[in-house]
PDB file of C-alpha atoms in Angstrom:
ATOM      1  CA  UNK A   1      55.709 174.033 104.994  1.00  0.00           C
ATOM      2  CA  UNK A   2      56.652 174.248 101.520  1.00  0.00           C
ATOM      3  CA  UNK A   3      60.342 175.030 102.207  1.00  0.00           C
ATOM      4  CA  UNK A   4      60.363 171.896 105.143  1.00  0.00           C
ATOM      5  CA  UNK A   5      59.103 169.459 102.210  1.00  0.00           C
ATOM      6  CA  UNK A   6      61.904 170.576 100.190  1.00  0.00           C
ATOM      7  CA  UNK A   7      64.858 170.256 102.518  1.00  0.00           C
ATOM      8  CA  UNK A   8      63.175 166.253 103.455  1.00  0.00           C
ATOM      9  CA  UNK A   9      63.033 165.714  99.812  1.00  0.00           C
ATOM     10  CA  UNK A  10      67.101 166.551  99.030  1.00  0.00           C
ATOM     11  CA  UNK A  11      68.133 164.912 102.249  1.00  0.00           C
ATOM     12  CA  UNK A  12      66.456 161.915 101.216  1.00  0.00           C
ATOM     13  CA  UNK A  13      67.743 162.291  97.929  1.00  0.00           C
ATOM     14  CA  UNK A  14      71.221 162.655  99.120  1.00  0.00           C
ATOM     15  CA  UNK A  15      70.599 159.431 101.337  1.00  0.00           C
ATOM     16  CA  UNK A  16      69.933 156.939  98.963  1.00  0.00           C
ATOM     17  CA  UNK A  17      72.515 158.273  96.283  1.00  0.00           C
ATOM     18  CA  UNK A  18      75.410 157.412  99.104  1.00  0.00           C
ATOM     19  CA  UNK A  19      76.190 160.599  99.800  1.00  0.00           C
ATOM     20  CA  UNK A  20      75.044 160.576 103.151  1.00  0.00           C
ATOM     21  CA  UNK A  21      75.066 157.222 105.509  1.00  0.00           C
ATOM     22  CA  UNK A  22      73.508 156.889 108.312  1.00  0.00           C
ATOM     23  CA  UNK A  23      74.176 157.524 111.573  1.00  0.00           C
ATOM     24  CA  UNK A  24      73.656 154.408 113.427  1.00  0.00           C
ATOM     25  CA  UNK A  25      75.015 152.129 110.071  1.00  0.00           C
ATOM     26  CA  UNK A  26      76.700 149.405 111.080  1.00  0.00           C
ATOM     27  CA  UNK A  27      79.343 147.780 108.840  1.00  0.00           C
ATOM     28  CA  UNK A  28      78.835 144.099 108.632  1.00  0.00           C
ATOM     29  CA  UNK A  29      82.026 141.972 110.315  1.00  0.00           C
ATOM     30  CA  UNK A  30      83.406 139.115 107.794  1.00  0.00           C
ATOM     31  CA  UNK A  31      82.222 135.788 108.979  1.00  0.00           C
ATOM     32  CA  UNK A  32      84.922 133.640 110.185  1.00  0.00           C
ATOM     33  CA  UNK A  33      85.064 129.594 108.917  1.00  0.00           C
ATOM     34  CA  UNK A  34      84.477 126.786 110.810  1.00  0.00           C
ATOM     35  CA  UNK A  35      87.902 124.855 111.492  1.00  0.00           C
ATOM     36  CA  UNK A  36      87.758 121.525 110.076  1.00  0.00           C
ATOM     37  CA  UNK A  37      88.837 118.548 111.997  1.00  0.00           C
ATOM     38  CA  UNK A  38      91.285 115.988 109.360  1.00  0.00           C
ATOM     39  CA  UNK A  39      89.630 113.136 109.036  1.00  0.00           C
ATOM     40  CA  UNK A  40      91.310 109.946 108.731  1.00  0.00           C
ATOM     41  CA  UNK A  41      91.912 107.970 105.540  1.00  0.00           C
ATOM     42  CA  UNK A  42      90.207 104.696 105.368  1.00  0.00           C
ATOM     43  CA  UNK A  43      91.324 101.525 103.424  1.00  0.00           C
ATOM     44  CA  UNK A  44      88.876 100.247 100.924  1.00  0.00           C
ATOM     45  CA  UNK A  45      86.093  98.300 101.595  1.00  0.00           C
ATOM     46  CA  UNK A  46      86.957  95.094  99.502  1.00  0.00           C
ATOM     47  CA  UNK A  47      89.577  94.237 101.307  1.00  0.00           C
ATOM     48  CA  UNK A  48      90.431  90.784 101.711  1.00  0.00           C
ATOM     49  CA  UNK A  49      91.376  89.078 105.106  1.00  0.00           C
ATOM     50  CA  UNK A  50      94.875  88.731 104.174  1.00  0.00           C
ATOM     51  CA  UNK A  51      95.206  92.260 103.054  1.00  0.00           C
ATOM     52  CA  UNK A  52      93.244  93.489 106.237  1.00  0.00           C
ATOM     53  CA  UNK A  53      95.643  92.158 108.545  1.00  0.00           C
ATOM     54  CA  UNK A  54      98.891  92.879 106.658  1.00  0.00           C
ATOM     55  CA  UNK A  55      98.036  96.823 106.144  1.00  0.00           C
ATOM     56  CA  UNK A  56      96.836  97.019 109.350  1.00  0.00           C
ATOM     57  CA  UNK A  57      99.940  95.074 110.809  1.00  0.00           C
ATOM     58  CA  UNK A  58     102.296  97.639 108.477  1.00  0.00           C
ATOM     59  CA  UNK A  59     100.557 100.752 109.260  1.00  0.00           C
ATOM     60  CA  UNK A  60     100.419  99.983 112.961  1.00  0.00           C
ATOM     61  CA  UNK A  61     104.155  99.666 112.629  1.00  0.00           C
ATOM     62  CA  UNK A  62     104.772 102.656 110.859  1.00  0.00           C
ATOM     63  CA  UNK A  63     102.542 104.660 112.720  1.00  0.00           C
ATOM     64  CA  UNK A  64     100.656 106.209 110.172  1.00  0.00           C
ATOM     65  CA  UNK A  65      96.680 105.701 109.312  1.00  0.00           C
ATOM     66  CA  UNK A  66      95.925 101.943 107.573  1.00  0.00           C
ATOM     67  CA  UNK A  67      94.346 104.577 104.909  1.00  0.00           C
ATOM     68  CA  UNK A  68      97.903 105.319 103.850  1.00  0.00           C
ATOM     69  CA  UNK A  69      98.653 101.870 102.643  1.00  0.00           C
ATOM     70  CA  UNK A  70      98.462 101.027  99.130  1.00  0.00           C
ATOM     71  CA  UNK A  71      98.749  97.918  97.251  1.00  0.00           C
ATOM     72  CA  UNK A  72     101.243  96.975  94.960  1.00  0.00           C
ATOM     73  CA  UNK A  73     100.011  93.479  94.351  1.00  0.00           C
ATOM     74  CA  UNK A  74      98.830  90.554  96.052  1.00  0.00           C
ATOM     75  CA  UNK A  75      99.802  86.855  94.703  1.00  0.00           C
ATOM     76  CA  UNK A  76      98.876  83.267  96.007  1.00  0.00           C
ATOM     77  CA  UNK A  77     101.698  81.584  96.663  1.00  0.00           C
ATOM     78  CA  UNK A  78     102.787  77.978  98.529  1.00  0.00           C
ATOM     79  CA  UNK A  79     104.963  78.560 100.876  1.00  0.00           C
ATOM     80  CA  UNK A  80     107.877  76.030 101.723  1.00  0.00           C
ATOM     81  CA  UNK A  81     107.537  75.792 105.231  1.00  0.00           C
ATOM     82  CA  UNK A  82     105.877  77.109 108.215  1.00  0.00           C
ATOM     83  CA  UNK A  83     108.111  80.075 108.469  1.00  0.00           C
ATOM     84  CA  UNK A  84     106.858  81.249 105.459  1.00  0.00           C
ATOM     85  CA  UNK A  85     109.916  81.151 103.591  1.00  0.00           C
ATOM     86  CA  UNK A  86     110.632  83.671 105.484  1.00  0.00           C
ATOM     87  CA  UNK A  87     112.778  82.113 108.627  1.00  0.00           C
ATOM     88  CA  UNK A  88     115.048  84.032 110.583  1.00  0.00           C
ATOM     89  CA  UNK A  89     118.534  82.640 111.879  1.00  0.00           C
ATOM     90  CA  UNK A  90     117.429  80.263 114.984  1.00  0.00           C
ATOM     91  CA  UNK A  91     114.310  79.808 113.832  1.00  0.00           C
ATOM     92  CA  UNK A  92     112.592  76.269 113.913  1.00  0.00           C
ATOM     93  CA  UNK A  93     110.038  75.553 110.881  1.00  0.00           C
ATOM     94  CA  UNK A  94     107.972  72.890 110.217  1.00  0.00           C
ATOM     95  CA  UNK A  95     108.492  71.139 106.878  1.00  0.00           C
ATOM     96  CA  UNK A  96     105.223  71.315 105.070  1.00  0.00           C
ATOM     97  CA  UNK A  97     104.030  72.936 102.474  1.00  0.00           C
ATOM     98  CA  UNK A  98     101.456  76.165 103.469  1.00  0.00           C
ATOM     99  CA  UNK A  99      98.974  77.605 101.217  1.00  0.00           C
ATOM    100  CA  UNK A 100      99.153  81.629 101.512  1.00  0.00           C
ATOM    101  CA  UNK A 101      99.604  85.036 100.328  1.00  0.00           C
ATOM    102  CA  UNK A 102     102.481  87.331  99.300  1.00  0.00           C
ATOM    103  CA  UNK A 103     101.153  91.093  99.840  1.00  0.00           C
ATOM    104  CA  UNK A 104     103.410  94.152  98.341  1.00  0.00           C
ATOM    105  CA  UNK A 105     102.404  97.099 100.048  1.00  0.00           C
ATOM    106  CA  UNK A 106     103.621 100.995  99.486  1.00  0.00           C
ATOM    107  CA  UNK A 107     103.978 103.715 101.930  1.00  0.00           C
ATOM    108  CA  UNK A 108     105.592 107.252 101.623  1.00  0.00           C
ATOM    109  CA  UNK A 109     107.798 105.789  98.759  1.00  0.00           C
ATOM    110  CA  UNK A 110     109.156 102.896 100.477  1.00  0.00           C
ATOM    111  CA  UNK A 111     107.933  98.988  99.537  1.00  0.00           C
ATOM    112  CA  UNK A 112     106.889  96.216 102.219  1.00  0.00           C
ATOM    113  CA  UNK A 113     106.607  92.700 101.770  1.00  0.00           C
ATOM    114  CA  UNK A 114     104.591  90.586 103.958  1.00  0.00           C
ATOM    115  CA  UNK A 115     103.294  86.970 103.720  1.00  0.00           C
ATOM    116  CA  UNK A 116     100.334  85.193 105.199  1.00  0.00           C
ATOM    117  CA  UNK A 117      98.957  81.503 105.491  1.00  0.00           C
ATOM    118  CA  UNK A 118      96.134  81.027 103.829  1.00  0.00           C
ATOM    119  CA  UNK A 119      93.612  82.468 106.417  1.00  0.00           C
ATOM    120  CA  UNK A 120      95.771  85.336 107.563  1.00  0.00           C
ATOM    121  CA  UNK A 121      96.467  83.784 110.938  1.00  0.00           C
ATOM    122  CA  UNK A 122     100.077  84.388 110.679  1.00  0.00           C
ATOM    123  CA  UNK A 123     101.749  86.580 109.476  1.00  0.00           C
ATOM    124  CA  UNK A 124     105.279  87.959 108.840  1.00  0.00           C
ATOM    125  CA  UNK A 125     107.700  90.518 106.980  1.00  0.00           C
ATOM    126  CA  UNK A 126     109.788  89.519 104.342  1.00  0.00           C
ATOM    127  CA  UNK A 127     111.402  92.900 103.623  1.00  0.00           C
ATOM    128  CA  UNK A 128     114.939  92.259 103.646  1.00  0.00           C
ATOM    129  CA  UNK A 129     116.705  95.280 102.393  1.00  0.00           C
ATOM    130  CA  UNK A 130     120.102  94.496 103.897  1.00  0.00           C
ATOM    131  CA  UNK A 131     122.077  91.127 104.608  1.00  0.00           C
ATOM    132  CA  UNK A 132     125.305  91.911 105.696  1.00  0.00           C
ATOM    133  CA  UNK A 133     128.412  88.846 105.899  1.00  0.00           C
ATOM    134  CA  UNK A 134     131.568  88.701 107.337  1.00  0.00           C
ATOM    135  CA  UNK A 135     133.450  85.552 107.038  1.00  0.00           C
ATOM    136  CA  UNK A 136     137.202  84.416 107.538  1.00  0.00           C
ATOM    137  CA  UNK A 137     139.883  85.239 109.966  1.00  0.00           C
ATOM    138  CA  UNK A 138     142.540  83.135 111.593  1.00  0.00           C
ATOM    139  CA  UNK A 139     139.423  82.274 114.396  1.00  0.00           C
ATOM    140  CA  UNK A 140     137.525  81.032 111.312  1.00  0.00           C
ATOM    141  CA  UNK A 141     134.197  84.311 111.669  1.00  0.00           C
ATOM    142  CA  UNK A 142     131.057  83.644 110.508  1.00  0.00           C
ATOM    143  CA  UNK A 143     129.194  86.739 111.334  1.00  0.00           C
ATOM    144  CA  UNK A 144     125.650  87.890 109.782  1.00  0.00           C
ATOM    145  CA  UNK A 145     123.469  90.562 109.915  1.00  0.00           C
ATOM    146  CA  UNK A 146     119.970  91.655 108.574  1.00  0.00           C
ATOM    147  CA  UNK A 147     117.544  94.168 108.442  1.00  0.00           C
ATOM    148  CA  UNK A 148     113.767  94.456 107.890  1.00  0.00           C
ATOM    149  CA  UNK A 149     111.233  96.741 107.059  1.00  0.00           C
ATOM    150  CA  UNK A 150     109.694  98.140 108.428  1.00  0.00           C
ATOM    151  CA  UNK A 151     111.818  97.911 112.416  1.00  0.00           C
ATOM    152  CA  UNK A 152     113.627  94.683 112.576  1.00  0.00           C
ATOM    153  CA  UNK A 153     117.502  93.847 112.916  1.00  0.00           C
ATOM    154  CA  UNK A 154     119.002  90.262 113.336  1.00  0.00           C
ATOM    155  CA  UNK A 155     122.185  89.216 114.019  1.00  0.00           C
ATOM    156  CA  UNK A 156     124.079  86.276 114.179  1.00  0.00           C
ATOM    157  CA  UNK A 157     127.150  84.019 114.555  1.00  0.00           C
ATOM    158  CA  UNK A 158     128.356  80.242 113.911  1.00  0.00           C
ATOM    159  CA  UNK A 159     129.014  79.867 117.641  1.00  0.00           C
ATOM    160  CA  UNK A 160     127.270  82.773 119.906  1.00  0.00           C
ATOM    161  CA  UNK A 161     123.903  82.013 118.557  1.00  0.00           C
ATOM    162  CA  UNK A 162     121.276  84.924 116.996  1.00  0.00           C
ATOM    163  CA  UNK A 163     119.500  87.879 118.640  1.00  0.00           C
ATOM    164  CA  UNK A 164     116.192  89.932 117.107  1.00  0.00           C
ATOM    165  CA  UNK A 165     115.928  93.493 117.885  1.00  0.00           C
ATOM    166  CA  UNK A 166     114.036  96.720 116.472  1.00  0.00           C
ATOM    167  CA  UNK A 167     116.241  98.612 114.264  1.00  0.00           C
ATOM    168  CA  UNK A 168     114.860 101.897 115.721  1.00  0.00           C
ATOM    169  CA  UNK A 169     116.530 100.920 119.388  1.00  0.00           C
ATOM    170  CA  UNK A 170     120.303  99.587 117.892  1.00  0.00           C
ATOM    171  CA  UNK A 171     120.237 102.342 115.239  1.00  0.00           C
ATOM    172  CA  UNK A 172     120.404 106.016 116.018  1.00  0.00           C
ATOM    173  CA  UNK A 173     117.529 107.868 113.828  1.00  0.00           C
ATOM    174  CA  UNK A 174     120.340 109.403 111.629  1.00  0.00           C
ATOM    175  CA  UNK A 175     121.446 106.008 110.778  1.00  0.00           C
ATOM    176  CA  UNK A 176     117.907 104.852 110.601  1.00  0.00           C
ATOM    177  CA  UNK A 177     116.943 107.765 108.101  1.00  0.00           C
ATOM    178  CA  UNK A 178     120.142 107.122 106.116  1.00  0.00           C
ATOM    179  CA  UNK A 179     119.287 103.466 105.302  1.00  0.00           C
ATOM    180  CA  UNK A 180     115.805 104.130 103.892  1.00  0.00           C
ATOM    181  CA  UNK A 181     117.285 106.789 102.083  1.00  0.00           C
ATOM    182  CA  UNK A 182     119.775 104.609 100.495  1.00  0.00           C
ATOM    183  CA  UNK A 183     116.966 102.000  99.751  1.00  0.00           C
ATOM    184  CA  UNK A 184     114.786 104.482  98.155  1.00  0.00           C
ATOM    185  CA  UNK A 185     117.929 106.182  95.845  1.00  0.00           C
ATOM    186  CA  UNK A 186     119.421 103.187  94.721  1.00  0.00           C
ATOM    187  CA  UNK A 187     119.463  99.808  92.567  1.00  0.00           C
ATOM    188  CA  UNK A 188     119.316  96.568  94.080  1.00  0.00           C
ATOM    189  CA  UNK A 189     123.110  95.089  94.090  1.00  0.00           C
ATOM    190  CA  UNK A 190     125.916  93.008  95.784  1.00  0.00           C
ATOM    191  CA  UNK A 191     128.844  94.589  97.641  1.00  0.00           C
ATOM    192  CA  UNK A 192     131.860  92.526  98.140  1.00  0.00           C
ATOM    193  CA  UNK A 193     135.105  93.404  99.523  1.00  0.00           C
ATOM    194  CA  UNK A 194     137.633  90.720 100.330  1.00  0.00           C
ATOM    195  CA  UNK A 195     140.682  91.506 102.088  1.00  0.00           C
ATOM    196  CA  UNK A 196     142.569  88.022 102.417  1.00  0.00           C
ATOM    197  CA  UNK A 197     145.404  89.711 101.087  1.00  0.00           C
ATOM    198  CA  UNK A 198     146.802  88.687 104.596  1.00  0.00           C
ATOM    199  CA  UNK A 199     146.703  85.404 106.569  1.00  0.00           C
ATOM    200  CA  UNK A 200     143.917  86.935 108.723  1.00  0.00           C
ATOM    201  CA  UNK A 201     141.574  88.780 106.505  1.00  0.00           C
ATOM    202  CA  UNK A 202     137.962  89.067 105.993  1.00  0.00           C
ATOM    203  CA  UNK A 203     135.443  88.426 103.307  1.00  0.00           C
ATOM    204  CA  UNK A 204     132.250  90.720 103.243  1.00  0.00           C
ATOM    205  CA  UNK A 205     129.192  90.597 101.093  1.00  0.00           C
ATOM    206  CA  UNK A 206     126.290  92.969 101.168  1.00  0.00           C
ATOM    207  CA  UNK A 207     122.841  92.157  99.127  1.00  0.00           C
ATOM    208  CA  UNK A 208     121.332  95.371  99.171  1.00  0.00           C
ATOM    209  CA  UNK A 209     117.366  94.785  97.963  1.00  0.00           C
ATOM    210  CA  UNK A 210     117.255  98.535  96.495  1.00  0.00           C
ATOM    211  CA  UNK A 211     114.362  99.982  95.082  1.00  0.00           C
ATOM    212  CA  UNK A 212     115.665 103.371  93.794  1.00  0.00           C
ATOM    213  CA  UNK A 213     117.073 103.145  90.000  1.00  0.00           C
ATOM    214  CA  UNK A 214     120.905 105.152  90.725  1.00  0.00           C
ATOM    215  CA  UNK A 215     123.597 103.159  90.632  1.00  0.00           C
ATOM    216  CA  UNK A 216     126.019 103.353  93.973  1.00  0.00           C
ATOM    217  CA  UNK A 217     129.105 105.565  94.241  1.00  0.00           C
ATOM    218  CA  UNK A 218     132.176 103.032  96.203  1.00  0.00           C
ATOM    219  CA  UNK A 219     131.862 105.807  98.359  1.00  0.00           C
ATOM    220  CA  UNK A 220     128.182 105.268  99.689  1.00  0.00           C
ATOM    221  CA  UNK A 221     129.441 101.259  99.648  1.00  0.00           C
ATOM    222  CA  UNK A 222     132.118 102.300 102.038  1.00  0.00           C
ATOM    223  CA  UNK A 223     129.388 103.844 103.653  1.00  0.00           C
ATOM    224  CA  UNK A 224     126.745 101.022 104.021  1.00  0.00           C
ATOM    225  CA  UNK A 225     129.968  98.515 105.005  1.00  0.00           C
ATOM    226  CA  UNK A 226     130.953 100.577 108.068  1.00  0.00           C
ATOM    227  CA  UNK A 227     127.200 101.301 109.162  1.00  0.00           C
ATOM    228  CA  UNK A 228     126.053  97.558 109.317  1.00  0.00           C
ATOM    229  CA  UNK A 229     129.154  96.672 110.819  1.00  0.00           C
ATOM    230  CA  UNK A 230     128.653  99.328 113.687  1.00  0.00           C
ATOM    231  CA  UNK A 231     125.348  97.991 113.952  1.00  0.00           C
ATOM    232  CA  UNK A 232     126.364  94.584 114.230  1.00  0.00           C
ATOM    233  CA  UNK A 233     128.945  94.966 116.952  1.00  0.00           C
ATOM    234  CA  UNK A 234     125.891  96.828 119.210  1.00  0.00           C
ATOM    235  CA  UNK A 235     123.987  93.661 118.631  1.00  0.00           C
ATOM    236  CA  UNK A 236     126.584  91.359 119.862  1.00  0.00           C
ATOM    237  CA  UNK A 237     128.068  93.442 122.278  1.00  0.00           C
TER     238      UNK A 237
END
């Protein structure tokens, strides 16, 4: 009896010092986390209606949640006419003066300008980041081209007329990349490059609306020249 009490007493001495584990221990698993679903960003709740419509009308554009839109400022301005001041080639505007907003917006680096009337009603981009002209020739050219942010391309003539496209259909997405990468790198400028050395020659100007602060290599102006010209010929081909 004795010698049972003994051999109970060391086992269960030996059991609680860790020496000895139990048979049926089981060794606990590691709990695995709950995924978390992203959850959308959301503008701000002070929003005005002019602001509402122009990140919404940017970020539906762009693709990307209106959360992702920031403000760069937001100014009361009258506008000239009832384009907006902001009339593309063709365009018929009435000639009164129209109470409004400009809105500077931001998104992934890259700056959008868009203006409103005074309620919001209308509303249109003003981001011109290229304006491409080619004028001269012995047929007397008058050729003009423009681009938009955030997906608009115009071009136009003195005798053909104008046509409005999205630059993501007339530009290829290498071009299309290229362009905003220029625009983000470097300084707002003019190009010009007149070659009425001869009889027949050509005048082109660029205004480049850069945001980056690098100034531009005459290479990368070679560069922007032959890639708007391209891109004008697909538009009036």
């Amino acid at each position: 009896m004795i010698k049972n009490l003994l051999i109970a007493a060391i086992a269960l001495s030996m059991l609680l010092s860790g020496c000895v584990s139990p048979v049926d221990a089981v060794e606990p698993s590691p709990t695995q986390p709950m995924p978390v679903e992203p959850s959308p960003t959301l503008p701000p709740l002070d929003l005005t209606p002019a602001q509402m419509s122009a990140s919404n009308t940017l970020a539906e554009s762009l693709g990307v949640d209106v959360g992702e839109v920031s403000f760069v400022s937001t100014e009361a301005v009258d506008w000239p006419d009832g384009c907006l001041g902001a009339a593309r080639p063709g365009m018929m505007c009435t000639q009164a003066i129209v109470p409004g907003w400009r809105i500077v917006m931001e998104v992934d680096g890259l700056q959008y300008e868009y203006r409103t009337n005074q309620d919001a009603s209308q509303i249109v981009s003003a981001a011109k980041i290229f304006s491409w002209i080619r004028s001269g020739g012995i047929a007397g050219m008058c050729d003009e081209l423009a681009i938009y942010l955030p997906d608009e391309i115009v071009a136009s003539d003195c005798k053909t007329g104008s046509k409005v496209d999205q630059l993501s259909k007339v530009a290829n997405e290498k071009e299309g990349n290229q362009l905003r990468e220029w625009l983000r790198t470097y300084e707002a400028q003019t190009i010009t490059r007149d070659e009425n050395l001869a009889a027949d020659g050509f005048l082109f100007e660029v205004v480049f609306a850069g945001q980056g602060d690098e100034k531009m290599s005459t290479e990368v102006e070679e560069e922007i020249l032959l890639i708007l010209g391209d891109l004008y010929a697909r538009m009036m081909q």
